[in-house]
């Protein structure tokens, strides 16, 4: 029954036509999808030829056998190509290069398939044709199915890990290939003559091309470059994946004037010519950049670490060309273009900040030279410092402070058992403002007390929610500043807010810094003792950042000590590591639990596990994330082992 295969060929030929007609051939993701279509098409054709060759005669038997080999080779190539397509779609090549386990999952099954097919020439253990031309599966055939199952599990796992990068309809289309493949394989195993597998694969690819591979969503029809939406998706994905990129931002600041002079059609023609020139520069300099046209004269070059060294030269070339008069339809035009270089996430650490920065580039004074983000950061910091008090007051009045949560991993239970609440402030003009800036300013102005109450209210509201109860968290850690600890009625205010939301003391853990612990004022000690009597426990944060007063630490009602990131950063210093090991032993002898902050690698997790530390906190597991993302993160890891 080759009718299903014929239908598959028809669908796949339509997809080939669609790919070329819609110009879906540029970029690695498009090329991999195109390869996937061609491999599937060739598989379906070889399956048909294998089935239609008549029985009888040695030459017919050889042909049938050859096409069966080709079919099995191509069919088992589809899965690894699809995995590569998913990697490209999620732009996680930089992570793949660091994961030996994933490389093995990707290559070993395919090499096993090749070895099985080669050995079949001598053993017939995969398949064979008898003297009558009857096809028979050998005992090794299930090995091919097992290898396909491994790719199936790998693909499902990959989509689950990066599901947040896709909208619901795209996620469903990417997942559809797996149940369709399983069902078709089951049917074809039970009924060998019913060739439905390629039809299922063709339908899967049709769903993907309709929902995922949509160039109209990604390409700007005027310039042929990727459009604003694609830039936003790609940059958000880069920040989420921790991928380092360099960006050349080009903003034509006198876009409105050009529009008034040239009119709609001529302006578009000029923008297209600029885009074409940028494409040429990208090739000339071998920058291998992804090019975007956002809107209103804004272009972006995005490159990976491999070509960072060419950013300066390319940016200077772009800037030099844009400063020259452009002769367009007998008119001499002078463009005012801001050209800026940014490195992410080193210089711009958040997606929202990058997008806001690109919008604000036009407002900066035009200097005629390439701008560096580090220079702008200094200027912005000066202006921000002068406006910080007003920004803080506005954020308090409008309740625009946000609470992010960073999960804390328990080594003993191999799960996330708590989280630290961290304050974040986003401003329309300055983007995300670092706590290192606004916390000291708030302490100096006295606004820290209102901020502290606001944070406690938001955390208590979260703890009182039904979502929190589902997550199985033991408690949330909340930071207290030095100024808060000196507030006479601090304990009463904390207890009142907790009572208002019905939060029990075991759900709150208050953090005081080593600096606060070094104070001996009676007010702070009274606050701590009163809260301790009510059942609230304390952690000592940033231990190791200053001159630790061991006597003061030992006298405080502290259950947990959090080792500062400076300890983590000293892993390659033998003397500091000796100090660290003895510090941990001393704290353990005092019956204190230890949280290690700032852990970013699996190796460090193992080192601190070997030192009998109880908890790990750091980017290795998660950055601080908004409440909604934190809930999703915890649900994802609920009931599963983290390692």
Short mmCIF file of C-alpha atoms in Angstrom, two decimals, residues 53-315:
data_model
loop_
_atom_site.label_atom_id
_atom_site.label_comp_id
_atom_site.label_asym_id
_atom_site.label_seq_id
_atom_site.Cartn_x
_atom_site.Cartn_y
_atom_site.Cartn_z
CA UNK A 53 9.86 -3.10 -7.96
CA UNK A 54 8.37 -6.41 -9.09
CA UNK A 55 9.43 -9.71 -7.55
CA UNK A 56 11.59 -12.14 -9.46
CA UNK A 57 15.07 -12.04 -10.89
CA UNK A 58 18.40 -11.21 -9.31
CA UNK A 59 18.55 -7.64 -10.65
CA UNK A 60 15.13 -6.86 -9.16
CA UNK A 61 16.22 -8.30 -5.82
CA UNK A 62 19.39 -6.17 -5.85
CA UNK A 63 17.39 -3.03 -6.67
CA UNK A 64 14.82 -3.70 -3.96
CA UNK A 65 17.59 -4.32 -1.47
CA UNK A 66 19.43 -1.12 -2.49
CA UNK A 67 16.32 1.01 -2.12
CA UNK A 68 15.56 -0.61 1.25
CA UNK A 69 19.07 0.27 2.46
CA UNK A 70 18.57 3.83 1.22
CA UNK A 71 15.17 4.04 2.87
CA UNK A 72 16.45 2.87 6.27
CA UNK A 73 19.47 5.17 6.12
CA UNK A 74 17.39 8.23 5.19
CA UNK A 75 14.54 7.44 7.58
CA UNK A 76 16.96 7.17 10.48
CA UNK A 77 18.66 10.42 9.41
CA UNK A 78 15.42 12.38 9.83
CA UNK A 79 15.50 12.29 13.65
CA UNK A 80 19.02 13.69 14.19
CA UNK A 81 18.37 16.39 11.54
CA UNK A 82 15.18 17.33 13.42
CA UNK A 83 17.17 17.58 16.68
CA UNK A 84 19.67 19.89 14.93
CA UNK A 85 16.73 21.95 13.68
CA UNK A 86 15.46 22.31 17.27
CA UNK A 87 18.92 23.35 18.46
CA UNK A 88 19.07 26.01 15.76
CA UNK A 89 15.50 27.12 16.46
CA UNK A 90 16.36 27.66 20.13
CA UNK A 91 19.80 29.05 19.24
CA UNK A 92 21.58 26.86 21.80
CA UNK A 93 24.62 25.78 19.78
CA UNK A 94 26.87 27.44 22.37
CA UNK A 95 25.44 25.15 25.07
CA UNK A 96 25.68 22.04 22.91
CA UNK A 97 29.41 22.59 22.43
CA UNK A 98 29.88 22.36 26.21
CA UNK A 99 27.75 19.25 26.80
CA UNK A 100 29.50 15.93 26.16
CA UNK A 101 26.40 13.98 27.23
CA UNK A 102 24.20 15.68 24.65
CA UNK A 103 26.82 15.15 21.93
CA UNK A 104 26.80 11.44 22.76
CA UNK A 105 22.99 11.32 22.66
CA UNK A 106 23.14 12.95 19.24
CA UNK A 107 25.88 10.85 17.63
CA UNK A 108 26.00 7.37 19.23
CA UNK A 109 22.51 6.20 18.11
CA UNK A 110 23.19 7.34 14.54
CA UNK A 111 26.58 5.60 14.45
CA UNK A 112 24.86 2.47 15.80
CA UNK A 113 22.35 2.62 12.94
CA UNK A 114 25.15 2.98 10.36
CA UNK A 115 27.02 0.05 11.88
CA UNK A 116 23.87 -2.12 11.85
CA UNK A 117 23.18 -1.34 8.18
CA UNK A 118 26.78 -2.01 7.16
CA UNK A 119 26.80 -5.32 9.01
CA UNK A 120 23.56 -6.31 7.26
CA UNK A 121 25.54 -6.76 4.01
CA UNK A 122 27.18 -9.79 5.63
CA UNK A 123 24.63 -11.01 8.18
CA UNK A 124 21.14 -10.05 6.99
CA UNK A 125 20.39 -9.33 10.67
CA UNK A 126 18.45 -6.12 9.93
CA UNK A 127 16.41 -7.23 6.91
CA UNK A 128 16.59 -9.67 4.03
CA UNK A 129 14.75 -10.83 0.88
CA UNK A 130 14.29 -14.55 0.28
CA UNK A 131 14.49 -16.23 -3.13
CA UNK A 132 10.89 -15.27 -3.79
CA UNK A 133 11.59 -11.60 -3.01
CA UNK A 134 9.67 -11.67 0.28
CA UNK A 135 10.87 -9.04 2.74
CA UNK A 136 11.78 -10.25 6.26
CA UNK A 137 12.86 -8.22 9.29
CA UNK A 138 15.92 -9.51 11.13
CA UNK A 139 16.53 -9.67 14.87
CA UNK A 140 18.61 -6.44 14.77
CA UNK A 141 15.75 -4.36 13.32
CA UNK A 142 14.46 -3.46 16.84
CA UNK A 143 17.82 -1.79 17.49
CA UNK A 144 16.92 0.80 14.84
CA UNK A 145 13.62 1.41 16.62
CA UNK A 146 15.42 1.82 19.95
CA UNK A 147 17.74 4.41 18.39
CA UNK A 148 14.71 6.25 17.00
CA UNK A 149 13.17 6.16 20.49
CA UNK A 150 16.33 7.73 21.95
CA UNK A 151 16.03 10.61 19.48
CA UNK A 152 12.33 10.85 20.30
CA UNK A 153 13.05 11.25 24.01
CA UNK A 154 15.91 13.69 23.32
CA UNK A 155 13.68 15.85 21.13
CA UNK A 156 10.82 15.87 23.64
CA UNK A 157 13.22 16.75 26.44
CA UNK A 158 14.74 19.58 24.42
CA UNK A 159 11.35 21.10 23.67
CA UNK A 160 10.29 20.83 27.32
CA UNK A 161 13.47 22.55 28.50
CA UNK A 162 13.01 25.46 26.09
CA UNK A 163 9.21 25.54 25.93
CA UNK A 164 9.14 29.13 27.23
CA UNK A 165 10.75 30.28 23.97
CA UNK A 166 7.68 29.33 21.93
CA UNK A 167 4.07 30.37 21.75
CA UNK A 168 1.47 27.68 22.40
CA UNK A 169 0.59 26.97 18.76
CA UNK A 170 4.27 26.69 17.77
CA UNK A 171 4.99 24.43 20.70
CA UNK A 172 2.13 22.12 19.73
CA UNK A 173 3.33 21.94 16.12
CA UNK A 174 6.90 21.12 17.16
CA UNK A 175 5.63 18.41 19.52
CA UNK A 176 3.14 16.90 17.04
CA UNK A 177 5.89 15.04 15.18
CA UNK A 178 6.50 12.79 18.21
CA UNK A 179 3.03 11.25 18.75
CA UNK A 180 2.52 11.03 15.00
CA UNK A 181 5.83 9.19 14.63
CA UNK A 182 5.06 6.78 17.48
CA UNK A 183 1.59 5.96 16.13
CA UNK A 184 2.85 5.49 12.56
CA UNK A 185 5.73 3.27 13.71
CA UNK A 186 3.32 1.15 15.74
CA UNK A 187 0.96 0.76 12.76
CA UNK A 188 3.79 -0.10 10.41
CA UNK A 189 5.28 -2.60 12.86
CA UNK A 190 1.97 -4.46 13.14
CA UNK A 191 1.02 -4.02 9.46
CA UNK A 192 4.31 -3.95 7.45
CA UNK A 193 2.50 -3.33 4.17
CA UNK A 194 0.76 -0.18 5.42
CA UNK A 195 3.37 2.52 4.67
CA UNK A 196 2.07 5.38 6.82
CA UNK A 197 5.27 6.57 8.44
CA UNK A 198 6.28 9.07 5.74
CA UNK A 199 2.75 10.42 5.55
CA UNK A 200 2.88 11.16 9.30
CA UNK A 201 6.26 12.87 8.87
CA UNK A 202 4.96 14.98 5.95
CA UNK A 203 1.92 16.10 7.98
CA UNK A 204 4.24 17.03 10.87
CA UNK A 205 6.41 19.18 8.60
CA UNK A 206 3.30 20.78 7.12
CA UNK A 207 2.19 21.83 10.63
CA UNK A 208 5.64 23.30 11.32
CA UNK A 209 5.77 25.30 8.07
CA UNK A 210 2.30 26.71 8.77
CA UNK A 211 2.96 27.79 12.38
CA UNK A 212 6.74 27.98 12.97
CA UNK A 213 8.51 28.60 9.66
CA UNK A 214 6.69 31.82 8.82
CA UNK A 215 9.03 34.27 7.06
CA UNK A 216 6.31 36.93 7.00
CA UNK A 217 6.65 37.06 10.80
CA UNK A 218 10.43 37.37 10.62
CA UNK A 219 11.45 39.20 7.43
CA UNK A 220 10.88 42.84 6.62
CA UNK A 221 9.36 42.98 3.13
CA UNK A 222 11.03 46.33 2.35
CA UNK A 223 14.67 45.62 3.21
CA UNK A 224 14.77 41.81 3.22
CA UNK A 225 16.35 41.90 6.68
CA UNK A 226 14.85 40.35 9.80
CA UNK A 227 12.23 42.59 11.33
CA UNK A 228 11.60 44.09 14.78
CA UNK A 229 9.66 41.09 16.11
CA UNK A 230 12.44 38.69 15.13
CA UNK A 231 15.02 40.93 16.82
CA UNK A 232 12.98 40.95 20.02
CA UNK A 233 12.52 37.17 19.99
CA UNK A 234 16.21 36.51 19.24
CA UNK A 235 17.53 38.92 21.86
CA UNK A 236 15.14 37.64 24.54
CA UNK A 237 16.27 34.11 23.69
CA UNK A 238 19.95 35.13 23.92
CA UNK A 239 19.50 36.57 27.40
CA UNK A 240 17.47 33.52 28.49
CA UNK A 241 20.15 31.14 27.18
CA UNK A 242 23.09 33.14 28.52
CA UNK A 243 24.48 33.55 25.02
CA UNK A 244 27.11 36.28 24.59
CA UNK A 245 26.58 38.54 21.58
CA UNK A 246 28.00 41.77 20.23
CA UNK A 247 25.65 44.31 18.64
CA UNK A 248 26.21 47.22 16.30
CA UNK A 249 23.24 49.55 16.70
CA UNK A 250 22.63 52.00 13.85
CA UNK A 251 19.94 54.65 14.28
CA UNK A 252 19.31 57.23 11.53
CA UNK A 253 18.31 60.08 13.80
CA UNK A 254 17.07 62.45 11.09
CA UNK A 255 14.66 59.83 9.74
CA UNK A 256 11.70 62.23 10.06
CA UNK A 257 13.53 64.92 8.07
CA UNK A 258 14.41 62.42 5.35
CA UNK A 259 10.76 61.39 5.18
CA UNK A 260 9.69 65.01 4.73
CA UNK A 261 12.26 65.60 1.98
CA UNK A 262 11.93 62.34 0.03
CA UNK A 263 8.38 61.24 0.53
CA UNK A 264 7.19 57.70 1.23
CA UNK A 265 8.38 55.82 -1.86
CA UNK A 266 11.78 57.49 -2.18
CA UNK A 267 12.47 57.08 1.54
CA UNK A 268 11.74 53.37 1.30
CA UNK A 269 14.04 53.08 -1.69
CA UNK A 270 16.82 54.79 0.29
CA UNK A 271 16.28 52.52 3.31
CA UNK A 272 16.48 49.51 0.99
CA UNK A 273 19.74 50.75 -0.52
CA UNK A 274 21.22 51.21 2.97
CA UNK A 275 20.14 47.67 3.90
CA UNK A 276 21.77 46.31 0.74
CA UNK A 277 24.99 48.13 1.59
CA UNK A 278 24.94 46.70 5.12
CA UNK A 279 24.53 43.20 3.69
CA UNK A 280 27.56 43.85 1.48
CA UNK A 281 29.62 45.14 4.44
CA UNK A 282 28.67 42.06 6.44
CA UNK A 283 30.06 39.87 3.64
CA UNK A 284 33.15 42.03 3.01
CA UNK A 285 34.18 42.00 6.67
CA UNK A 286 33.17 38.34 7.13
CA UNK A 287 31.28 39.39 10.23
CA UNK A 288 28.69 36.60 9.93
CA UNK A 289 26.18 38.89 11.61
CA UNK A 290 22.42 38.52 11.77
CA UNK A 291 20.99 41.72 10.28
CA UNK A 292 17.74 43.36 11.38
CA UNK A 293 15.72 46.36 10.30
CA UNK A 294 13.48 47.45 13.17
CA UNK A 295 11.68 50.54 11.86
CA UNK A 296 12.17 54.30 11.32
CA UNK A 297 15.79 53.97 10.17
CA UNK A 298 17.01 51.59 12.89
CA UNK A 299 19.35 48.74 11.86
CA UNK A 300 21.08 46.10 13.99
CA UNK A 301 24.10 43.81 13.41
CA UNK A 302 24.24 40.92 15.93
CA UNK A 303 27.35 38.72 16.06
CA UNK A 304 28.56 35.84 18.23
CA UNK A 305 31.81 35.73 20.19
CA UNK A 306 33.67 34.28 17.19
CA UNK A 307 33.70 37.63 15.35
CA UNK A 308 33.73 40.09 18.26
CA UNK A 309 37.21 41.20 17.23
CA UNK A 310 35.74 42.59 13.97
CA UNK A 311 33.06 44.75 15.62
CA UNK A 312 35.22 47.87 15.97
CA UNK A 313 36.45 47.83 12.38
CA UNK A 314 33.00 47.13 10.96
CA UNK A 315 31.33 49.82 13.09
#
